[in-house]
mmCIF file of C-alpha atoms and ligand atoms in Angstrom:
data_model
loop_
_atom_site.group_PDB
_atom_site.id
_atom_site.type_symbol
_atom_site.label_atom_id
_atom_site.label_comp_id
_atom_site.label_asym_id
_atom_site.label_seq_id
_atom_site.Cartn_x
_atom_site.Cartn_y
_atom_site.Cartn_z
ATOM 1 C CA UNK L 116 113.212 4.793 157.549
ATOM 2 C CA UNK L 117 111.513 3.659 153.900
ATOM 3 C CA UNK L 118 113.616 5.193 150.830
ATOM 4 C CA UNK L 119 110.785 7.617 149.865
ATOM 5 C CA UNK L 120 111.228 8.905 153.208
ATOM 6 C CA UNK L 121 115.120 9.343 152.976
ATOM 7 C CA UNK L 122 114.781 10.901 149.238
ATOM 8 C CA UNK L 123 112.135 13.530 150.886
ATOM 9 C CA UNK L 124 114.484 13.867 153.911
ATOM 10 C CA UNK L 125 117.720 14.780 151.652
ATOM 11 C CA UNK L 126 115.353 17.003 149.400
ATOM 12 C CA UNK L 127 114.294 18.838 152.597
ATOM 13 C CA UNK L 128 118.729 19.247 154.174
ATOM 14 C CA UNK L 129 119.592 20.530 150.554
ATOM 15 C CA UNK L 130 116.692 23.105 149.853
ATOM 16 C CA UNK L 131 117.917 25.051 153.367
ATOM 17 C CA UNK L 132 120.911 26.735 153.527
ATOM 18 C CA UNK L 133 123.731 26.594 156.588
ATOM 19 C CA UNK L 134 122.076 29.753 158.150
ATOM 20 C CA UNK L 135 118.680 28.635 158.014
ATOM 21 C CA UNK L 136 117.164 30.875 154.571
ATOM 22 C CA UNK L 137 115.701 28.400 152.061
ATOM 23 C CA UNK L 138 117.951 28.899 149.205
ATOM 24 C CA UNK L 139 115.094 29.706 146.531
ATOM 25 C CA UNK L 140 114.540 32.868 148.657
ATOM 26 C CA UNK L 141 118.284 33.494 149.157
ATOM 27 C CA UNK L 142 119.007 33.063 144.968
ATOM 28 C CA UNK L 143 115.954 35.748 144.812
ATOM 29 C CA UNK L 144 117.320 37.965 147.159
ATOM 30 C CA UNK L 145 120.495 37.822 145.356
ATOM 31 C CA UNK L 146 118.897 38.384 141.886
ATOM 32 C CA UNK L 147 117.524 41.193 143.300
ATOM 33 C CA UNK L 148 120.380 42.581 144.735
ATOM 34 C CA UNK L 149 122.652 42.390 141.817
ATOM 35 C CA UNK L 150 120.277 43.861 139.380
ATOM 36 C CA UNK L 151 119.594 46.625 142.034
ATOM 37 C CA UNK L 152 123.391 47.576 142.165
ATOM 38 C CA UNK L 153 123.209 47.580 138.156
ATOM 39 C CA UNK L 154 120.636 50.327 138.311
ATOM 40 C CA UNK L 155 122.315 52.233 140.553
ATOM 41 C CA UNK L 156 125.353 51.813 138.412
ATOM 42 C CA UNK L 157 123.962 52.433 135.617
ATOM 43 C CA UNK L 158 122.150 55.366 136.976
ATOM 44 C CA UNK L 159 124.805 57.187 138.844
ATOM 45 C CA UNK L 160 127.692 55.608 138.223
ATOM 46 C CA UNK L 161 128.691 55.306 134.338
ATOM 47 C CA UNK L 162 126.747 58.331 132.790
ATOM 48 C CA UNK L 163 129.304 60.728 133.990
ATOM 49 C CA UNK L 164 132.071 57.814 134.033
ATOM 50 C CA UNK L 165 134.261 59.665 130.936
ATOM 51 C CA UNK L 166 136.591 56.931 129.717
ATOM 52 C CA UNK L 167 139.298 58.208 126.719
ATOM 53 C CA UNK L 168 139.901 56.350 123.840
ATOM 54 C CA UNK L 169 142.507 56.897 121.604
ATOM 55 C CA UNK L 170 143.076 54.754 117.605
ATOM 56 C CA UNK L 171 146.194 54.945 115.053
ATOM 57 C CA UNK L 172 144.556 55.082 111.935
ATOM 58 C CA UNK L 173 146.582 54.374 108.701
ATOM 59 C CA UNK L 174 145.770 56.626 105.687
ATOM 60 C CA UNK L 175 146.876 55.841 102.306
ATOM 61 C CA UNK L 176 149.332 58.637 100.184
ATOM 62 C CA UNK L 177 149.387 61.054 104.172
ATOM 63 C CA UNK L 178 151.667 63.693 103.568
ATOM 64 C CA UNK L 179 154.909 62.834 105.426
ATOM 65 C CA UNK L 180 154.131 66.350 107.226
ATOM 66 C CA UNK L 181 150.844 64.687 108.220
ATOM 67 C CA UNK L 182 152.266 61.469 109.593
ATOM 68 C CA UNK L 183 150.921 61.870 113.172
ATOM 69 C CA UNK L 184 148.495 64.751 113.177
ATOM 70 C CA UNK L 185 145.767 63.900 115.849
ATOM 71 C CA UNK L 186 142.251 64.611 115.708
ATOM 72 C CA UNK L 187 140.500 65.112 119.163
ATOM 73 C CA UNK L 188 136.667 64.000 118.678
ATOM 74 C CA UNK L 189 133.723 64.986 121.071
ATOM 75 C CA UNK L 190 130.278 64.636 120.550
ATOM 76 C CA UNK L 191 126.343 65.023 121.921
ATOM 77 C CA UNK L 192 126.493 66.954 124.943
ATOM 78 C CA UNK L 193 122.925 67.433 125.270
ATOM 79 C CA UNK L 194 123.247 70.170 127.411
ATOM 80 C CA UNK L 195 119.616 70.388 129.254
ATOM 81 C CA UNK L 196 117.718 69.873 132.298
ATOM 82 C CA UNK L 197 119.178 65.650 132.542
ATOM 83 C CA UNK L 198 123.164 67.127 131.633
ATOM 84 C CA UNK L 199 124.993 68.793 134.342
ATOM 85 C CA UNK L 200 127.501 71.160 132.958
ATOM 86 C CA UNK L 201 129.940 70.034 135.652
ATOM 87 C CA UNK L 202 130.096 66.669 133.762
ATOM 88 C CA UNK L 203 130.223 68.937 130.489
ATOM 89 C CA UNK L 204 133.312 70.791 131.978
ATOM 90 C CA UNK L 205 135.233 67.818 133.012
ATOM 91 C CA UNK L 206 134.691 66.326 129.257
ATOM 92 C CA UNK L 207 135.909 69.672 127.888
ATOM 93 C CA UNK L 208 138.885 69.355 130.241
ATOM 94 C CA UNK L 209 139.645 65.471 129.602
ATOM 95 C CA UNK L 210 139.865 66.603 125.991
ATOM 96 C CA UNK L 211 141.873 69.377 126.159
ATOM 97 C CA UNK L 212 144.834 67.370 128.006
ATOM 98 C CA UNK L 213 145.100 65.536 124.933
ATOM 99 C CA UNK L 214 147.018 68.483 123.050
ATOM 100 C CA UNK L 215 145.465 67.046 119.605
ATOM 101 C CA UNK L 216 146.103 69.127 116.403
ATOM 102 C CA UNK L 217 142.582 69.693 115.192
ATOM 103 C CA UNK L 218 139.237 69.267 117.285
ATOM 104 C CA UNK L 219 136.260 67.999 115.797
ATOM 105 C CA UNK L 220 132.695 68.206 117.571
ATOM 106 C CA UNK L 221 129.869 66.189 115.564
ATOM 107 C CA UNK L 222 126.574 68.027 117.713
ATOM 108 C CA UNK L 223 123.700 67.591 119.682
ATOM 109 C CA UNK L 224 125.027 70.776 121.933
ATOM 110 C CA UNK L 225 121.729 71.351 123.457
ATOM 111 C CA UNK L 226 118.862 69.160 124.462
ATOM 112 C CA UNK L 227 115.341 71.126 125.445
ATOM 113 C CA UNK L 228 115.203 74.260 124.099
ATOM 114 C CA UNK L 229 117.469 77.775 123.704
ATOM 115 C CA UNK L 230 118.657 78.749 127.057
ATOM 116 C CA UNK L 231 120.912 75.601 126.859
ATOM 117 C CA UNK L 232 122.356 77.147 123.696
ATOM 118 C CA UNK L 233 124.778 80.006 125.224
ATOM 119 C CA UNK L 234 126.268 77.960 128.405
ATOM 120 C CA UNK L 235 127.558 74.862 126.184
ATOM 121 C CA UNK L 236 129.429 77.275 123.748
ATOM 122 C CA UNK L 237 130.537 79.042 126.126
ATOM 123 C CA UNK L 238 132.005 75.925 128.440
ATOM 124 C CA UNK L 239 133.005 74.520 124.871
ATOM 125 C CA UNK L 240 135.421 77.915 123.608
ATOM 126 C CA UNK L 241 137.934 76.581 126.378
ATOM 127 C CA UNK L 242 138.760 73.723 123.660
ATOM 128 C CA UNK L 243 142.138 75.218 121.646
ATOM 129 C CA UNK L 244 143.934 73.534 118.906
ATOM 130 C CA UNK L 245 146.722 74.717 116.345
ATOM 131 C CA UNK L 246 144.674 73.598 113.138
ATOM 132 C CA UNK L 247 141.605 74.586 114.889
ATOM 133 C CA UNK L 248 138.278 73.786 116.514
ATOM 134 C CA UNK L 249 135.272 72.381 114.195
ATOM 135 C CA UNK L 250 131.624 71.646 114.506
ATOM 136 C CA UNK L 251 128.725 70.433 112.740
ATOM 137 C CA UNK L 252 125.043 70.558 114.203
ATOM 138 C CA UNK L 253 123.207 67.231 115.120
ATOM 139 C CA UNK L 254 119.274 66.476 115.111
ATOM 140 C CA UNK L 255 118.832 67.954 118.412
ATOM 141 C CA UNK L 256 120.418 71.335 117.935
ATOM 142 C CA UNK L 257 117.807 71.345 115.080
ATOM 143 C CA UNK L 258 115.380 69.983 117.502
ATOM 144 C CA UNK L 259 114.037 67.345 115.345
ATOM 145 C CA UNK L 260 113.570 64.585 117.299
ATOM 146 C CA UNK L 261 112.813 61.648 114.455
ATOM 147 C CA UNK L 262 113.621 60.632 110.804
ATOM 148 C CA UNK L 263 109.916 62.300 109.837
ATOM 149 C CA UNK L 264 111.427 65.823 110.478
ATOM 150 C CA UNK L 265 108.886 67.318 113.130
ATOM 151 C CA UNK L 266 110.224 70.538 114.707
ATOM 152 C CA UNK L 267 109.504 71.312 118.485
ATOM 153 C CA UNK L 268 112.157 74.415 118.280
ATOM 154 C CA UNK L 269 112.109 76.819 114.780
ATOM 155 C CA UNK L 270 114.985 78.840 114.828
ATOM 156 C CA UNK L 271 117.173 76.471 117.662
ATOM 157 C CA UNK L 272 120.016 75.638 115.241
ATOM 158 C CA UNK L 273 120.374 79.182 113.822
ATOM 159 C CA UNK L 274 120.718 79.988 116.971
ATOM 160 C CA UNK L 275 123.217 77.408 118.002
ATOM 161 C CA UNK L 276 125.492 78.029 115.009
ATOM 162 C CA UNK L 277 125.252 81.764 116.144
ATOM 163 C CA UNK L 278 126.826 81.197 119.462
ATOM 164 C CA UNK L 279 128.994 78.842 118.780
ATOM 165 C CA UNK L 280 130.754 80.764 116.046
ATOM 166 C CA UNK L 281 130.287 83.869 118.415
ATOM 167 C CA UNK L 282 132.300 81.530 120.744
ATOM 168 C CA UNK L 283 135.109 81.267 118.058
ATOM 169 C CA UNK L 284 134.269 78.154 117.083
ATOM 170 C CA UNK L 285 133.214 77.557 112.986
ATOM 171 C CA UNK L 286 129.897 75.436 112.243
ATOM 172 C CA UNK L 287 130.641 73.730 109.169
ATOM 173 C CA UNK L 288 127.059 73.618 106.769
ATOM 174 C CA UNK L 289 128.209 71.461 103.788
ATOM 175 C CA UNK L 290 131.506 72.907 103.222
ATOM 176 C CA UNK L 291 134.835 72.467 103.968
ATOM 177 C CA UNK L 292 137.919 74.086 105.264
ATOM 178 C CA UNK L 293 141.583 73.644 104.547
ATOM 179 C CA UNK L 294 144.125 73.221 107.408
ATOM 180 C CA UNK L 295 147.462 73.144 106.937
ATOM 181 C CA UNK L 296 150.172 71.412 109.480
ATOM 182 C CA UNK L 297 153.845 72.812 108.244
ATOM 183 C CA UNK L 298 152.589 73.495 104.980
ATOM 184 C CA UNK L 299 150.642 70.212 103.956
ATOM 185 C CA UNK L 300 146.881 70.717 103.560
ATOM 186 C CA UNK L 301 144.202 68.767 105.109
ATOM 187 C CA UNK L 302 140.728 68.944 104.456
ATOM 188 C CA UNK L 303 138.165 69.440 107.611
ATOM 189 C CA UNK L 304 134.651 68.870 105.689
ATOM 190 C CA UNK L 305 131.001 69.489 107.979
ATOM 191 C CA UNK L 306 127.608 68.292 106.756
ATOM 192 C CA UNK L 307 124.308 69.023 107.902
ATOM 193 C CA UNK L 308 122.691 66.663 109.891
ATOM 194 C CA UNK L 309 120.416 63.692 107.373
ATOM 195 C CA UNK L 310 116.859 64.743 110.084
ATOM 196 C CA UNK L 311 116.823 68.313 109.123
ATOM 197 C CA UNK L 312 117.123 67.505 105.395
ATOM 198 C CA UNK L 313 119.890 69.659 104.697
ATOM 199 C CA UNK L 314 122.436 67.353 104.528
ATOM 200 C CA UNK L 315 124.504 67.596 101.470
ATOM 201 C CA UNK L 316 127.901 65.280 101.485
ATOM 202 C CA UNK L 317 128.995 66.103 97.665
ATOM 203 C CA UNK L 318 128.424 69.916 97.872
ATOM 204 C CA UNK L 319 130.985 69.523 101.102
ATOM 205 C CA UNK L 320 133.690 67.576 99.609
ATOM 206 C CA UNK L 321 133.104 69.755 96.276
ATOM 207 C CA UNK L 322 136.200 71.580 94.539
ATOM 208 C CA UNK L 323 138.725 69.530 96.930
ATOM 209 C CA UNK L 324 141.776 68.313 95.059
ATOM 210 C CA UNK L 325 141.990 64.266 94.922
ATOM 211 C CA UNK L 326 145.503 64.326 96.363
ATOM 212 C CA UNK L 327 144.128 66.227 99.655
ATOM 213 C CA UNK L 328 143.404 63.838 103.099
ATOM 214 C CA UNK L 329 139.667 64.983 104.078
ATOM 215 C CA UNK L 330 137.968 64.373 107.548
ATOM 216 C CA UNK L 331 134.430 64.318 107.183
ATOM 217 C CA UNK L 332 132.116 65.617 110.143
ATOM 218 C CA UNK L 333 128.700 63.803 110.102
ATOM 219 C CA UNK L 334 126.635 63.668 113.210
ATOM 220 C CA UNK L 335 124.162 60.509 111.555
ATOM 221 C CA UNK L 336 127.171 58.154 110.552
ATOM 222 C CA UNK L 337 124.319 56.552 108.098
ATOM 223 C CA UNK L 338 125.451 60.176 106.128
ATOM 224 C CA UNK L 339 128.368 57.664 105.189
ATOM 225 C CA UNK L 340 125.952 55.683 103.286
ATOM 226 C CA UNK L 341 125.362 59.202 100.808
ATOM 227 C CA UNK L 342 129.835 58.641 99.961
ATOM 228 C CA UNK L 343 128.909 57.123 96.610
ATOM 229 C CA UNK L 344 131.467 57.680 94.605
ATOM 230 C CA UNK L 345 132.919 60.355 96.985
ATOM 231 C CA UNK L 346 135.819 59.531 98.576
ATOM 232 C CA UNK L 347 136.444 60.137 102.586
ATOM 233 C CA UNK L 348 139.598 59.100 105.250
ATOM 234 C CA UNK L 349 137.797 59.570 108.060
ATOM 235 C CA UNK L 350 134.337 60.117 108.717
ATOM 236 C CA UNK L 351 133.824 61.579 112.743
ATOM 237 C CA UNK L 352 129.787 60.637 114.067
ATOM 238 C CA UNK L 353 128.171 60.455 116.826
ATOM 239 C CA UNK L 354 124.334 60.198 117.291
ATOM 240 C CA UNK L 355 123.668 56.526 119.189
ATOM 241 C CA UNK L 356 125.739 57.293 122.119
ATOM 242 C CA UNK L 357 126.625 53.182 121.418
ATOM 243 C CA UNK L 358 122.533 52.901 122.420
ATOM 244 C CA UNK L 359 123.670 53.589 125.968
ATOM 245 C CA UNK L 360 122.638 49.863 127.300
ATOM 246 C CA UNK L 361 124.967 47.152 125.662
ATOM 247 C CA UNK L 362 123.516 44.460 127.935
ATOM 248 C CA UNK L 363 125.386 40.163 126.992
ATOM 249 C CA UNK L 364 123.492 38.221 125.046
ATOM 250 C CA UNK L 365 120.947 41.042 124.294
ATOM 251 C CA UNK L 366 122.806 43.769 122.480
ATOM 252 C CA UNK L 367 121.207 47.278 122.668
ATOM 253 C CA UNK L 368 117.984 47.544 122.519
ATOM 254 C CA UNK L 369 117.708 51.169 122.142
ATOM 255 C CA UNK L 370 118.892 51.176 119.008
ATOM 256 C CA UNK L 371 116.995 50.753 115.871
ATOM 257 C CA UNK L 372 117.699 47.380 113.596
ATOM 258 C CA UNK L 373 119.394 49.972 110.937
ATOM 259 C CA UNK L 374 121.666 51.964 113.910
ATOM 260 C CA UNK L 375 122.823 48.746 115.049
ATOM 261 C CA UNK L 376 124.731 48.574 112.234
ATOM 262 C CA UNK L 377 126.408 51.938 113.253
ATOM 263 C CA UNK L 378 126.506 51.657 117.376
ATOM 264 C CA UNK L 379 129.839 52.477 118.295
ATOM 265 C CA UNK L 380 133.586 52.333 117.264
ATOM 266 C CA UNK L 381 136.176 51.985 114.521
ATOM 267 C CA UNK L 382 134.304 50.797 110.748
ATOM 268 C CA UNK L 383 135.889 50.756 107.312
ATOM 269 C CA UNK L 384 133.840 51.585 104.503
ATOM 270 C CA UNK L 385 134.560 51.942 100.633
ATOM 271 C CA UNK L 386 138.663 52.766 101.924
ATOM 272 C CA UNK L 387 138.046 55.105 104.323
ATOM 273 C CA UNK L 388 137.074 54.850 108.402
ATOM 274 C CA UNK L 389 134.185 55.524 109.498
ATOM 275 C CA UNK L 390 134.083 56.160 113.272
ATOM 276 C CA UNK L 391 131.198 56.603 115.292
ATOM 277 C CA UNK L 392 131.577 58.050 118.999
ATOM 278 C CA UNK L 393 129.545 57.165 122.181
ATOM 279 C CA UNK L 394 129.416 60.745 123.464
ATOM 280 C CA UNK L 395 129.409 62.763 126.325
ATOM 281 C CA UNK L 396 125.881 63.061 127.191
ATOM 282 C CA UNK L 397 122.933 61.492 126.979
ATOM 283 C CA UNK L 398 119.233 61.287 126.576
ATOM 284 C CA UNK L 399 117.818 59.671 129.468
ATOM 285 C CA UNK L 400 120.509 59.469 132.305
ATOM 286 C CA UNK L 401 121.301 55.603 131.923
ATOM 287 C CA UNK L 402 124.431 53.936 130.543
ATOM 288 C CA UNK L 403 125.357 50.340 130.924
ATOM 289 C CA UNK L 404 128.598 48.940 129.617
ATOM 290 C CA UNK L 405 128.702 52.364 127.291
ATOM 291 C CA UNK L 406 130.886 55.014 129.238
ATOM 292 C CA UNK L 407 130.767 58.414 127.853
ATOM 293 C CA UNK L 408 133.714 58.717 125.990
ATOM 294 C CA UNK L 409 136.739 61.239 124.612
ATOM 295 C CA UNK L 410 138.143 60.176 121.157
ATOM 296 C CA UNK L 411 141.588 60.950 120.131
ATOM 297 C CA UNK L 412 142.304 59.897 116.415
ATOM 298 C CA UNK L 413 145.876 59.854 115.079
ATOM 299 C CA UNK L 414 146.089 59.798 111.529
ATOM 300 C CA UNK L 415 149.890 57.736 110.443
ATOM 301 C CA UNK L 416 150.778 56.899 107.143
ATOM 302 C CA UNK L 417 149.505 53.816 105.696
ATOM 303 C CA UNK L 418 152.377 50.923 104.754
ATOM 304 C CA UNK L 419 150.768 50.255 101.386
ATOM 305 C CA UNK L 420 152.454 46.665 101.573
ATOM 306 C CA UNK L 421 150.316 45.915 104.510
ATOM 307 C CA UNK L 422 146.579 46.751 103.443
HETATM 308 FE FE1 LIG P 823 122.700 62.677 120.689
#
């Protein structure tokens, strides 16, 4: 046999596979395969995979009293046609094991319209807390669905403030609250969300005294960007869901250059944290390498020596 003949030969045994299956066809009907199961995964699997979270967060000049006091953090339920309420339910009952001091829920309750707007406050009233139970409204209980303000719903987050504080549950509107754990106050501060134009962060934090901790509820976390010369612990956000895809070497390509910047977790900004929240629901029912998630934050005193 000529060389040529033995290279063509060798070419042939190593393009076929033990069984018989040319292996270009078996690498393509592995591809396939593989990214079929991620679908499926991603489709059925992780939306409704809850995963809990929870961060020690040191604050500067916390009230000994304070030391420990734990925030429980839930956000964008988008109750609709796409979110179940069973998957809702368990969220609500994930959180609630916690036993945090104070609950804070950054909105997007509803997603389509106003019959959603009763059953989520009502699922959502199981949530208890000593220092109470918080919200603020998000771009889709306001039913504007981009940065230019257009409306599909008039009315939906009058509505949605109505029930939930029916429900027992206050709807913070660029103002603030003071909770107090064995005497030492704490600020719980709500703004409006940035879409619906309403959003005012200094008429929120207004009157508080310097010396008093305030958690700031902000559905855009880009409202962190309006702090100035405010000053803010903790801001609490939701809004991305963490884009919902996070696929290596990509990134998440539902998110816009500027959200990017905001996806998902733990950020420090002019002293304070700033943390953003993937949710509980979601827009279109697809989450890769983004579980829905249940925040716990516990606020400790900062060892000034260390920052
Ligand atoms: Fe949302």
């Amino acid at each position: 046999m000529s060389a040529s003949a033995k290279g063509r030969s060798l070419a042939l045994r190593e393009s076929i596979s033990t069984d018989g299956v040319p292996l270009k066809r078996r690498k393509i009907t592995h591809w396939i395969g593989r990214n079929w199961a991620r679908i499926v995964y991603s489709h059925q699997v992780e939306p409704v995979w809850l995963e809990t979270n929870v961060f020690e967060l040191p604050i500067p000049h916390l009230d000994e009293r304070l030391d420990g006091v734990s925030i429980l953090h839930l956000t964008d339920f988008h109750l609709g046609d796409r979110v179940a309420k069973r998957h809702i339910r368990q969220a609500v009952d994930l959180g609630q094991q916690q036993a945090c001091d104070l609950i804070a829920l950054t909105g997007d309750f509803v997603q389509g319209g106003f019959r959603h707007v009763d059953p989520v406050a009502e699922m959502l009233s199981k949530l208890s807390a000593p220092l109470g139970v918080y919200a603020v409204l998000g771009n889709h209980d306001y039913a504007v669905r981009n940065a230019s303000g257009l409306r599909l719903h008039r009315g939906l987050a009058e509505r949605v403030r109505k029930s939930l504080e029916d429900y027992g549950i206050p709807v913070l509107h660029n103002e603030h609250r003071i909770v107090a754990k064995e005497g030492a106050p704490l600020a719980v501060a709500g703004v409006a969300d940035l879409w619906s134009r309403e959003a005012d962060l200094r008429q929120a934090l207004a009157g508080l005294d310097s010396e008093t901790p305030r958690v700031v509820l902000a559905h855009n976390p880009t409202t962190i960007e309006q702090l100035e010369t405010l000053r803010c612990d903790l801001m609490l956000s939701g809004h991305t869901h963490g884009g919902q895809i996070d696929v290596p070497g990509w990134g998440r390509p539902m998110l816009s250059r500027k959200m990017k910047g905001y996806a998902a977790g733990l950020y420090y900004h002019q002293g304070g944290f700033l943390y953003v929240n993937k949710g509980i629901g979601y827009t279109v029912r697809f989450r890769f390498r983004v579980r829905p998630e249940v925040a716990v934050m516990r606020l400790v005193r900062a060892n000034l020596g260390a920052l």
